[in-house]
Structure formats: structure tokens, C-alpha cells
XYZ file of C-alpha atoms in Angstrom:
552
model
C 104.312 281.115 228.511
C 108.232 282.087 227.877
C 109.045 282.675 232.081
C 108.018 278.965 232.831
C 110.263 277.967 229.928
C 112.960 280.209 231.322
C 112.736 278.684 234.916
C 112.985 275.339 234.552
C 115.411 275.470 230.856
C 119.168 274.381 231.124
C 121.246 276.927 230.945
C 124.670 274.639 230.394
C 128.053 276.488 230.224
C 129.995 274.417 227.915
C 128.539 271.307 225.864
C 127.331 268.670 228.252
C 126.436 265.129 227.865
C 123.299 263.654 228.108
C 124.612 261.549 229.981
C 125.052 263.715 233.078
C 121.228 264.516 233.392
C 120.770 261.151 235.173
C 118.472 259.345 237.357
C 121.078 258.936 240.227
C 121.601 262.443 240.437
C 117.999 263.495 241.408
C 117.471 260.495 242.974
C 120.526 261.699 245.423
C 119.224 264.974 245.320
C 115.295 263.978 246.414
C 116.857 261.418 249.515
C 118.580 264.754 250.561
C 115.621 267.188 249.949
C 113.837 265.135 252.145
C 115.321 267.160 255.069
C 112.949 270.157 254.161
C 110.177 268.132 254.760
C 111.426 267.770 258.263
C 111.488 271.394 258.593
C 108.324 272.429 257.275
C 106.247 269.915 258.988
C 107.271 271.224 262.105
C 106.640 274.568 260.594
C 102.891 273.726 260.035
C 102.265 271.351 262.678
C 102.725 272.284 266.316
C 101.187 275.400 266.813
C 97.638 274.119 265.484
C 98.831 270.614 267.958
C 99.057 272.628 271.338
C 95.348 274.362 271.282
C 94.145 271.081 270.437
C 91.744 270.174 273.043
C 93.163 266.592 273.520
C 96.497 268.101 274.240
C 95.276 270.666 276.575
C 93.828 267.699 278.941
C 96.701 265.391 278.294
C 98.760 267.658 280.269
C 96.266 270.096 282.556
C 96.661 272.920 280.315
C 92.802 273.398 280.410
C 93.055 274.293 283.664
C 95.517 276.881 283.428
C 94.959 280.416 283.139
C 95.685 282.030 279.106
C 98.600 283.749 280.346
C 100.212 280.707 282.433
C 98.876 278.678 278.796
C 100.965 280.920 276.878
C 103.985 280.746 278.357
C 104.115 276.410 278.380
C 102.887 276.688 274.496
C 105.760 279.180 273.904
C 108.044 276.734 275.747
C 106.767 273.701 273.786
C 106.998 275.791 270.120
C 110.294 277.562 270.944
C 112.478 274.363 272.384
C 112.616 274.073 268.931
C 114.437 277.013 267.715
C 116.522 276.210 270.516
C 117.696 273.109 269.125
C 117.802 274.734 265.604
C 120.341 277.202 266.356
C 122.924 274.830 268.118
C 122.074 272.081 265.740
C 123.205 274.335 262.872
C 126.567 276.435 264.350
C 127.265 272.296 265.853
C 127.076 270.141 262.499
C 129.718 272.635 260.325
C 132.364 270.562 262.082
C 130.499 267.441 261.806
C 130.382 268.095 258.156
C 133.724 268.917 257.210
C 135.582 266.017 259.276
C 132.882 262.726 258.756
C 131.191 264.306 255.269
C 127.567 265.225 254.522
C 126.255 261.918 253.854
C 127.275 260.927 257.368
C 126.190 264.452 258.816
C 122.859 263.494 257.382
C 122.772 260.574 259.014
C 123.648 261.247 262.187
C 121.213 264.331 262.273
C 118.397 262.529 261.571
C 119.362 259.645 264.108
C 119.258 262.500 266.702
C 115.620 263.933 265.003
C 114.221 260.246 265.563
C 115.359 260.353 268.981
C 113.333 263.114 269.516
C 110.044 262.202 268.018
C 110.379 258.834 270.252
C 110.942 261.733 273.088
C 107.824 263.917 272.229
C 105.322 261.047 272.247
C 106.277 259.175 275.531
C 104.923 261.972 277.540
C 101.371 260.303 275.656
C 101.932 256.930 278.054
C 103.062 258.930 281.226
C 102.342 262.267 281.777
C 104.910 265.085 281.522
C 105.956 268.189 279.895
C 109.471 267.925 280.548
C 110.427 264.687 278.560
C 108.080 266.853 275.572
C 111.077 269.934 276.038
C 113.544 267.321 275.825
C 112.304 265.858 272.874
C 111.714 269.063 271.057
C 114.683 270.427 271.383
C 116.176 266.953 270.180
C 114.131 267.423 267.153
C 115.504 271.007 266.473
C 118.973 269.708 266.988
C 118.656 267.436 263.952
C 116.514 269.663 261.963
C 119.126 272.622 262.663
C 121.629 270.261 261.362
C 119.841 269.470 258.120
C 118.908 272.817 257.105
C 122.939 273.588 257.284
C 123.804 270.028 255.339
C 121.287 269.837 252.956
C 121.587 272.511 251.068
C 125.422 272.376 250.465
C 125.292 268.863 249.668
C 122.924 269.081 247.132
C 125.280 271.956 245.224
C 128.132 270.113 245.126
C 126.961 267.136 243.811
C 124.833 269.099 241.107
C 125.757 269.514 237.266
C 125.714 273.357 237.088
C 122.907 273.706 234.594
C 120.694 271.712 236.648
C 121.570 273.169 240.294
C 119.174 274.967 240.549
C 116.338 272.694 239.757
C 117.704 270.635 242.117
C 117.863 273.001 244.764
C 114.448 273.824 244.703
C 113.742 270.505 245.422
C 114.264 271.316 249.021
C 112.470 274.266 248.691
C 109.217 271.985 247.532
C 109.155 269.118 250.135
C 109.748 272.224 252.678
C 106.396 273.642 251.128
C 104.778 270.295 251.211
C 106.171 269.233 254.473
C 104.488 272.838 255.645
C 101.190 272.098 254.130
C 100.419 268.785 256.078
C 101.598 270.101 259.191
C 98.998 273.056 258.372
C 96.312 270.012 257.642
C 96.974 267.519 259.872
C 95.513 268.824 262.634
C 92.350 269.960 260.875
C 91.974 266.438 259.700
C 92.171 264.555 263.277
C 89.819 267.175 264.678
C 87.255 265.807 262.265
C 87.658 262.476 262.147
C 88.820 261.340 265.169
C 87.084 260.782 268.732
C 87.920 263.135 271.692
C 91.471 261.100 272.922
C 95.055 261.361 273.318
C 95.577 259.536 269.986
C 94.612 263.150 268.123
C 98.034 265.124 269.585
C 100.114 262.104 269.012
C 99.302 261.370 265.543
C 100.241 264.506 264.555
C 103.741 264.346 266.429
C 104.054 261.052 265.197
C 103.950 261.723 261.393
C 107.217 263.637 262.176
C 108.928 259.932 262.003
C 108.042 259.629 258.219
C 110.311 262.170 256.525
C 113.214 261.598 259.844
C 113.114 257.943 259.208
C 112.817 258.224 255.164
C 116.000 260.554 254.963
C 117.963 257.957 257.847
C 117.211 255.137 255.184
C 118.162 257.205 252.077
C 121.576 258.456 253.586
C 122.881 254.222 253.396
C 122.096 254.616 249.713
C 123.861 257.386 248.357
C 127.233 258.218 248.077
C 129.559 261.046 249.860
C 130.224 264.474 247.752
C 133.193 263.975 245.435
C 134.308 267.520 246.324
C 134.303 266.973 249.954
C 136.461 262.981 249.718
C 138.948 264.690 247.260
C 139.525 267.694 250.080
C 139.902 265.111 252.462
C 142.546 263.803 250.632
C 140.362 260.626 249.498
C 141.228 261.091 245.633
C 140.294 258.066 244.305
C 137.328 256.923 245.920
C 136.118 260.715 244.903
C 137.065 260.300 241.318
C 134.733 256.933 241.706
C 132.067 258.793 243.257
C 132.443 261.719 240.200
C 131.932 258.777 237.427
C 129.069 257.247 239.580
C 127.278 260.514 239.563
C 127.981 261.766 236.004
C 128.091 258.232 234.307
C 131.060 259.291 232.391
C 134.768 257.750 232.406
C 137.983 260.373 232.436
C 138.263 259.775 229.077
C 135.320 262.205 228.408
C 136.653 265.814 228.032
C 133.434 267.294 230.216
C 134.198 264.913 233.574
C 137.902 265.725 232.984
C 137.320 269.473 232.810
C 134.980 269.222 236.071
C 137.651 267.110 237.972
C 140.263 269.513 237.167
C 137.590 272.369 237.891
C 137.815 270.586 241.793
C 141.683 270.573 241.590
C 142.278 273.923 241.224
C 139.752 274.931 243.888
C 141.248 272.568 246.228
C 144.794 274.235 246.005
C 143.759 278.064 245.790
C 141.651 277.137 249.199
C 145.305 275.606 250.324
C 147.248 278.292 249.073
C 145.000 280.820 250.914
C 143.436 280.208 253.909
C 144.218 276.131 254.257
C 141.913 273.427 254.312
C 141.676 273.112 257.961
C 138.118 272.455 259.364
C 139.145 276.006 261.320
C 140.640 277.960 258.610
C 137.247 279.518 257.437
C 135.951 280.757 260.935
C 139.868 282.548 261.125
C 139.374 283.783 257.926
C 136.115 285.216 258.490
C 136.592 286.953 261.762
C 139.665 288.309 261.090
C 138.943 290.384 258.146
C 136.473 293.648 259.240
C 135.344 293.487 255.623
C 133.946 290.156 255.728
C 132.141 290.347 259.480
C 130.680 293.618 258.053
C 128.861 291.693 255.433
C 127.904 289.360 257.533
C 126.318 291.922 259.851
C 124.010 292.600 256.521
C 123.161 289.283 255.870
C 122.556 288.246 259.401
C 120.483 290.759 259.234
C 118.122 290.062 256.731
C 116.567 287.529 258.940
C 115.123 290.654 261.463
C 113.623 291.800 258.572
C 112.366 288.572 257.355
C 110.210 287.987 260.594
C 109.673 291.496 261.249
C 107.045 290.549 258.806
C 105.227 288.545 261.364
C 105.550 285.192 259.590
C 107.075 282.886 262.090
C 104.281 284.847 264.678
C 101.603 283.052 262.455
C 103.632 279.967 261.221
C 103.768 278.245 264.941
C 100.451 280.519 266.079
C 97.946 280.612 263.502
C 95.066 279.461 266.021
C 95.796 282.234 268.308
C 96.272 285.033 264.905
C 92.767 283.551 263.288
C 91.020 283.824 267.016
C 92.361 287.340 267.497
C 90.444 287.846 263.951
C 87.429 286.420 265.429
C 87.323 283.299 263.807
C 86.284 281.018 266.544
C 86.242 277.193 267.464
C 89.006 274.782 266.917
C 87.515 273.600 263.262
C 87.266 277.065 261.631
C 90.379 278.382 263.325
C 92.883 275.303 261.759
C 90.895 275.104 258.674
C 91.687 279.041 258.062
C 95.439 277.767 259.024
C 95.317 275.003 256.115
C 94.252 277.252 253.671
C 96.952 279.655 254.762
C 99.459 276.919 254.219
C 97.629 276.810 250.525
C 98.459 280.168 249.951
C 101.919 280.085 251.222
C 102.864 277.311 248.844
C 101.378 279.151 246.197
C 103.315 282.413 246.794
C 106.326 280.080 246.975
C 105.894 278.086 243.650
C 105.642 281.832 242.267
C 108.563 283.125 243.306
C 110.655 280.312 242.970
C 109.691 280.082 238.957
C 108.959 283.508 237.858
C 109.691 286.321 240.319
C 113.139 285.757 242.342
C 114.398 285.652 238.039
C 112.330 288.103 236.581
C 111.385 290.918 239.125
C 115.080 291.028 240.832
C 115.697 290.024 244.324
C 115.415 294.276 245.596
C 112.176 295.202 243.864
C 110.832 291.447 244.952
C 111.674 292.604 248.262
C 110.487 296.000 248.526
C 106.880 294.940 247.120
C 106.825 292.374 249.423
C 107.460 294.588 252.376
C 104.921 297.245 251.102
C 101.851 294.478 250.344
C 102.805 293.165 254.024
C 103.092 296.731 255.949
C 99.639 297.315 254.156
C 97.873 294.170 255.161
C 98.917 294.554 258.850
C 98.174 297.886 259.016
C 94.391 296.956 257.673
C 94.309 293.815 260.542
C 95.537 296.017 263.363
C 92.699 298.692 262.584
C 90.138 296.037 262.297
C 91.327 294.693 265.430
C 91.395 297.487 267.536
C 87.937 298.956 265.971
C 85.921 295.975 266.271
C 87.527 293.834 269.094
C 86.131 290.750 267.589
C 87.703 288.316 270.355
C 84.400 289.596 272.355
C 82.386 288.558 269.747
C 80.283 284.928 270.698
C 82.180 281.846 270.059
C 79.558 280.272 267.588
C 78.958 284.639 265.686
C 79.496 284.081 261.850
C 82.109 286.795 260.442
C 80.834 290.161 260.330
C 81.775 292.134 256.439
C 84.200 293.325 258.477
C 86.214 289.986 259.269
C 85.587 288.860 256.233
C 87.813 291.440 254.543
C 90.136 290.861 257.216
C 90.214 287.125 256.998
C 91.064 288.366 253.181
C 93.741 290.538 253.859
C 95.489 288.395 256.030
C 95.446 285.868 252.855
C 96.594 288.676 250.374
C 99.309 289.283 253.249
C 100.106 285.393 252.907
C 100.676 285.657 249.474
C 102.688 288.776 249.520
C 105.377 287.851 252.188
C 105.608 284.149 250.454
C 106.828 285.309 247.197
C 109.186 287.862 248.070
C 110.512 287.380 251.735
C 110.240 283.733 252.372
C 113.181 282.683 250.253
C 115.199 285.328 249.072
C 117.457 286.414 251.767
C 118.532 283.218 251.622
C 119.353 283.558 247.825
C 120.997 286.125 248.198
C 123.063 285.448 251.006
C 124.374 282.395 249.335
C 124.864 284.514 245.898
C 127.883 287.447 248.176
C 130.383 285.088 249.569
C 133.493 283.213 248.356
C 133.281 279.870 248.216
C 135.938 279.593 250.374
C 134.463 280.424 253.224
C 130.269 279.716 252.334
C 130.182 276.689 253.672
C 131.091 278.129 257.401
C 128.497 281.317 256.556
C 125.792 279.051 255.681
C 126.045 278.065 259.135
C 125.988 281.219 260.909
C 123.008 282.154 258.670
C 121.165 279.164 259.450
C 121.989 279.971 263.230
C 120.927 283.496 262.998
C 117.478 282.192 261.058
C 116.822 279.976 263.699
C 117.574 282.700 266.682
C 115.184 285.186 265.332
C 112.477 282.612 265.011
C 113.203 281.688 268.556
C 112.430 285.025 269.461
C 108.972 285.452 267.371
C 108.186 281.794 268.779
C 108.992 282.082 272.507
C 106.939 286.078 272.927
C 104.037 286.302 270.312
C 101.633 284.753 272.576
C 102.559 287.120 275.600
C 103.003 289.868 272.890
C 99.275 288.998 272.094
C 98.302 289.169 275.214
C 99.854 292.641 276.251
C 99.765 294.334 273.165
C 96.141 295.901 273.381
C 92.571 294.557 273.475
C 92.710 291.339 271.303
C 96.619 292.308 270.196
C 95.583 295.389 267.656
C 99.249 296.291 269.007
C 101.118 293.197 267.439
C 99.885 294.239 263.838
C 101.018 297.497 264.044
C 104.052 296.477 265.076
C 104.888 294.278 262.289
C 103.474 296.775 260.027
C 105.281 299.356 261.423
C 108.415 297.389 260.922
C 107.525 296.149 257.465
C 107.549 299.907 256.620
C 110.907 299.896 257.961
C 111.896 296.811 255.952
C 111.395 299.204 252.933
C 113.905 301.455 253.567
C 116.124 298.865 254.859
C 115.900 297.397 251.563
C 116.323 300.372 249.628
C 119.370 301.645 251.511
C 121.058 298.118 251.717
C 119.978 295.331 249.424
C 122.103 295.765 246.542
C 120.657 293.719 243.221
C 122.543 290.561 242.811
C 120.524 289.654 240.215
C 122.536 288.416 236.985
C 125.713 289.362 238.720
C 128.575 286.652 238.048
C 129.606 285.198 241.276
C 133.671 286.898 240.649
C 131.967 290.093 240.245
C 129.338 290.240 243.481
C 132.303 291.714 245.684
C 131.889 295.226 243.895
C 128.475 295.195 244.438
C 129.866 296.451 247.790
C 132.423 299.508 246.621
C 132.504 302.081 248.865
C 130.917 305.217 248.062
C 128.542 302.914 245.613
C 125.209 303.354 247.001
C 122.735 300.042 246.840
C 120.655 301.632 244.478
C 123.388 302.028 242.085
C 125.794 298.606 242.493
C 123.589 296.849 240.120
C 124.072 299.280 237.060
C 127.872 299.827 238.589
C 128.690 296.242 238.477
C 127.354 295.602 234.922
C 129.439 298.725 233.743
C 132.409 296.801 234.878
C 131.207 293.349 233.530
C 130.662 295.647 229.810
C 134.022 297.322 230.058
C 135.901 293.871 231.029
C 133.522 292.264 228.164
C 134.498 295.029 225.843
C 138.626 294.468 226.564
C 138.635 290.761 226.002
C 136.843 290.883 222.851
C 138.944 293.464 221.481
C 141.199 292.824 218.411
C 144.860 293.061 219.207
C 145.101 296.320 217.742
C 142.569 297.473 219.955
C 143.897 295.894 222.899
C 147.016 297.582 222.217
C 145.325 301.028 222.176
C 143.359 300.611 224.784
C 146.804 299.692 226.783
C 148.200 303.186 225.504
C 145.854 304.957 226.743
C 145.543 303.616 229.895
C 149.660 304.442 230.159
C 148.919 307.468 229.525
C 146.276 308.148 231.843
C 148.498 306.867 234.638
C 151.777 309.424 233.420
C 149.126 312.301 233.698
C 148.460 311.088 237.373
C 151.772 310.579 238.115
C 152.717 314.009 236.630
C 150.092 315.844 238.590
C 150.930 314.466 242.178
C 154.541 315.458 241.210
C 153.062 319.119 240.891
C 150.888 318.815 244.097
């Protein structure tokens, strides 16, 4: 099939050598990727963890009431997000001054520190050593999610980045699907004891204490040591990565590609660790973008996902899918499906479809599907239904619809704000807005995270209400979408600032844009002659304007 040959082809922009396709450049890449694995474990993990029966005991939480229940599990899944958002607005500094390789470090020193954190509550009781330890965890995981990323693009041959790239994406996906699992599994197979909750927070030490190792065998970004003003130990690091001496006309084209950057960043806004955040909140033009893409994140878990990714349990129970086993198996096969929709998007869709029409499907499959759960809910009230009932027809088509919802939100919402909010800023200044974004990702999920499971329990009989509202919003998303979300799909990086003319309406900057890519396309192919005319004309045009504001 032609799209799978089209997502994973090399698209080079000037002859490249084989050469530069080389094992230390994904092996780099895959030590650094390993950071998604950190996320999405997490992701999948803890919300099947808490209802665990083990857990409940280890800490008296069977004794508590649902609501008082709700409010520690919110505490325990939210601590996170917590962590998260600091962790990511903390390590831009980090990154800039000591370099990514030891930014990565450090993070995950801090992430080990707080899995050791989260399982010594197992030997003496506690649940405030298990906050600590959380939000130590979310601290180097917010960290990461900022570092990673950015790391991985500047030590990437262009026609390759994005191959690369998406290796985060896919250890986040498989990090997310054995944190969906794992639970499911020690439920099964192991005896009633405090060894099933800790297992499961334990694994978290695997890809924290692989991506610690990996960091002491990989080198620091050439981009970031020759910014730093380390020149020659980043022309080192350039060779090591490209296996190619300066005598080779591509790794002297790339170094000089650096230079240049380098000094328009110095002649502009400096290469102070400080000069981006000045740069950015002193022009109105560039906070009001970043009010848009900021705010694709409210729209992002207006869809409910971060409601099911730390709650699944409690979304399959409202559904009436009851007992621990059926409840986190229905959770690992919705981790399934979400890795699925993800693998979709990232090689056909995001490409193909367009990142507007990708989202506005999305947001119409997902209003849909939560509109259908909600009436289900509220009709049949299935939380009354016995503990041990089978599924009625009835929540069997919703047990469906909430995996057709799975697969909708996956491949449209779950990845492309942040595609295209690393596609509309200068380089200059991406590095400080990838933190921001990161921060503002992690603050919405910190509010979906700390209220769904008192939003579940207010929001009508079994939480009908909590559907609606993320349908309802979803709706919303639409329009949002419509109105907002310009296209930024196939638009060169120079060119993505007119995709925000004023008076251009979102609908329209697509076409706009590539009339100005045709017309510029058009000039610098012309002949001389034709330049020449076209010149004229354009002289001319500007001596009738100038004539007619004399008459005015």
C-alpha cells in the first residue's frame, strides 16, 4: 500500500550519504525515547493500582466511605500532574545551561527517587511518603517530556526526524499498554498481598533506571555545545553522529547550517538562557499564539481522555462492568485500542487527512460516543445492576462505543496538538514554548485527574452527567477547530507565520498560504526577462498607489 511507503520513506533535501543513516544515531535516539515509556506507564498504571483490593487494605481505604475514597485516589493520581507541570516550566533552564544529556540524567535520578519513595509506604504504612514520591516521579517525568523531544530533533538527520521522533511516540504507547496490563495480570496470578500494588509501582524502575544508564553512553547535542561556545568538542560530537569528516561537502553544509543559526539567534534576541522568555512575552503577537496553542490542550481533554486514562475502573464500573477482573481487563483492551488508533495516525492520517479535518472527525466520533454512554447511563443506571449480572444488549453496545470512542480520540486528538504546536513557532524561541506547552498539558490533566472521581460522583445517578459533559464539549471542540485550527499541513516552516494574517480566516490560511508559496515559486523560477517584467509591473502598481493617495 503507497501511504505506508509514504510514512516511513526518506524524504532527503539535498544528496545524503549513506553514511549518515547510522546505528549510533537511533541507538541515541531509542536511549532517549525511553523517557516516553516513563510517561505512559504511569499513564496506564495507577488508576487500575489504587482500586486494587491489596492497595485498598494496605492503607485503610476499604474502610473509607466512596466519597472520602475518591478524594485520597485523586490525591494519589493527581500528585503527579503536580510534579509534571513544575518538572517541565523547571528543566528549560536545566537544559540550556548543563545540556540535554545531563538534563536527562538528572531527571531520571529524581524519577528513581521517587519510585524508591512510592514503595516504602509497602514496609511502613503511610500515604504521605506515597504523595511525596509521586510527585517526585512527575517532577522527572515533567522534565523528560520537555527534554526528550528536543533532543532527539537536534541530533536527527532531517530526512529521518521524523522516524525518529516517533520513536517516543511508540515506547509512550507501549509504556501505556503495560501499565493498562499490569494490573490485570497480578490480579490473576498473584495471592491476595501487598506484593500485587508494589509490583506494579515497582516496574516504574525499569524504563527510569534504563534511560539513567543510557544517558552515560551517549553524547551531548552538537547544536547545543557549539551555542555554548564548546566548538570543537561539538564539531567531534557532529562527526561521531554522522560518521563523516569536514572534508565531506554534506557535514560541512550542516555545520555551517548551525553557524548561521547560532548568529541570527545572537543578532536577534541573544543567546542568553533568558532571552527567549523576554522575547516571548514581550511581543502581543507571540503570547496571542500561545493563548491558541495552550489552548489546544482544553480541548484535548475536554474529550474525556485523561478522565479514563488514570480512571478506567471507575468509567468501566459506571458502565456496569463489575469486579476487579472484568473492569481492568476492559482497561487493557482499551490500552489495545489506543495504541492502535495511535500507530494509525502516526503513519497514515496526521499526513494524509490534514491535521484540521483529523481533528474535527475526531471531535465528532468522540461527541457521538459520549453522547450514546451518557444516555445509556442515565436510562439504565447499570451501577445498580448485581455485581456478578452479565452485560445486558444494552452494555454491550456501550462497552462498544466506548471502544469506537477509544479509537476515534487516539488517532486524531492524542498527538496532534502537539504537532502542530511544534510546526507555528520560530526556532528561536521553541525550545522555551515546548516548555510552557508541556506545562499547560500537564495542568489540564491535573485538573481531569484531581475531580473526575468527585465529578462521578455528583454528576447524576452513576455519572450520566460526566458524558454529557464531555460530549457536550467535544461538540464544542468542533467549532473550536473550525474557527481556529488553521491547516499546517505541507506548510514550509518560513511560511507558517501567514497562516495567521489578519483578516485570513482558518478555513482559508491553508489555500492562502500555498497561493503565496505558488506566487514566490512562480518569481524564482522565472527567466530574467520575466523577472524583469514582473518587476515593472509591480513599479507600476506601486506609482498608481502612490498617485491615488496624492488625489485622496
Amino acid at each position: 500500500m503507497t501511504w505506508k511507503i509514504r510514512a516511513f520513506s526518506r524524504a532527503e533535501d539535498r544528496p545524503t550519504p549513506k553514511a549518515v543513516y547510522n546505528f549510533r544515531v537511533y541507538y541515541t535516539s531509542l536511549v532517549i525515547a525511553i523517557a516516553g515509556a516513563m510517561i505512559g506507564y504511569d499513564n496506564g498504571f495507577v488508576g487500575g493500582t489504587v482500586v486494587l483490593a491489596s492497595f485498598k487494605a494496605q492503607f485503610g481505604l476499604d474502610k473509607l466511605s466512596s466519597s472520602q475514597f475518591n478524594v485520597v485516589s485523586a490525591n494519589i493520581v493527581s500528585t503527579f500532574q503536580v510534579g509534571c507541570f513544575f518538572g517541565s516550566l523547571f528543566v528549560y533552564p536545566v537544559g540550556h545551561i548543563y545540556g540535554m544529556r545531563r538534563g536527562l540524567m538528572w531527571s531520571s535520578a529524581v524519577f528513581l527517587i521517587g519510585c524508591i519513595l512510592c514503595l516504602l509506604p509497602g514496609v511502613a504504612n503511610g500515604l504521605a511518603v506515597l504523595y511525596v514520591g509521586r510527585v517526585f516521579v512527575g517532577l522527572g517525568v515533567g522534565a523528560t517530556s520537555n527534554l526528550g523531544p528536543i533532543y532527539i530533533s537536534e541530533i536527527a538527520p532531517p530526512p529521518i526526524r521524523g522516524q525518529l521522533l516517533a520513536m517516543y511516540d511508540v515506547l509512550w504507547q507501549i509504556g501505556s499498554l503495560v501499565g493498562f496490563w499490569i494490573n490485570y495480570a497480578v490480579n490473576r496470578t498473584l495471592p491476595f498481598s501487598s506484593k500485587q500494588w508494589m509490583i506494579p509501582f515497582a516496574l516504574q524502575f525499569i524504563p527510569g533506571g534504563l534511560l539513567f544508564i543510557g544517558t552515560f553512553f551517549i553524547r551531548d547535542s552538537p547544536r547545543w555545545l557549539m551555542m555554548n561556545g564548546d566548538v570543537h568538542k561539538g564539531l567531534e560530537n557532529l562527526r561521531w553522529f554522522r560518521k563523516l569528516d569536514e572534508t565531506e561537502e554534506y557535514l560541512r553544509f550542516e555545520i555551517a547550517q548551525i553557524e548561521e543559526a547560532i548568529e541570527s539567534r545572537a543578532g536577534t534576541i541573544g543567546l542568553g538562557v533568558w532571552a527567549p522568555v523576554k522575547t516571548v512575552f514581550s511581543s502581543p503577537r507571540i503570547i496571542k499564539r500561545l493563548i491558541f496553542s495552550t489552548s489546544l490542550f482544553i480541548w484535548q481533554n475536554a474529550s474525556g481522555i485523561n478522565a479514563v486514562n488514570y480512571y478506567s475502573p471507575t468509567i468501566f464500573k459506571s458502565l456496569g462492568i463489575g469486579g476487579t477482573n472484568s473492569s481492568l481487563l476492559s482497561t487493557g483492551i482499551f490500552g489495545v485500542l489506543k495504541t492502535t488508533g495511535t500507530f494509525l495516525w502516526m503513519t497514515f492520517l496526521v499526513e494524509t487527512t490534514g491535521r484540521r479535518l483529523t481533528l474535527m472527525i475526531g471531535s465528532s466520533g468522540v461527541s457521538f460516543c459520549m453522547y450514546f454512554l451518557g444516555a445509556y447511563v442515565k436510562i439504565a443506571n447499570p451501577t445498580h445492576h448485581a455485581a456478578n449480572a452479565s452485560l445486558t444488549s444494552g452494555g454491550r453496545a456501550a462497552q462498544a462505543f466506548f471502544y469506537i470512542w477509544t479509537i476515534f480520540y487516539s488517532a486524531s486528538w492524542n498527538w496532534t496538538p502537539w504537532v502542530i504546536n511544534a510546526e507555528i513557532y520560530d526556532q528561536q524561541i521553541r525550545t522555551f514554548i515546548q516548555a510552557i506547552n508541556a506545562a499547560a498539558n500537564w495542568f489540564w490533566s491535573f485538573i481531569m485527574a484531581r475531580f473526575t472521581p468527585q465529578m462521578f460522583a455528583s454528576m447524576g445517578a452513576s455519572g450520566y452527567g460526566v458524558y454529557f459533559m464531555f460530549a457536550s464539549l467535544s461538540t464544542l471542540g468542533i467549532l473550536y477547530v473550525f474557527l481556529l485550527v488553521p491547516e499546517t499541513k505541507g506548510i514550509p516552516l518560513e511560511m507558517v507565520d501567514s497562516l495567521f494574517t489578519k483578516g485570513v480566516p482558518a478555513w482559508r490560511a491553508h489555500s492562502y498560504v500555498l497561493g503565496q508559496e505558488s506566487e514566490l515559486k512562480r518569481e524564482f523560477d522565472a527567466s530574467p526577462e520575466e523577472k524583469g517584467a514582473i518587476e515593472k509591473l509591480e513599479h507600476a502598481e506601486d506609482q498608481a498607489d502612490d498617485c491615488h493617495e496624492e488625489k485622496q
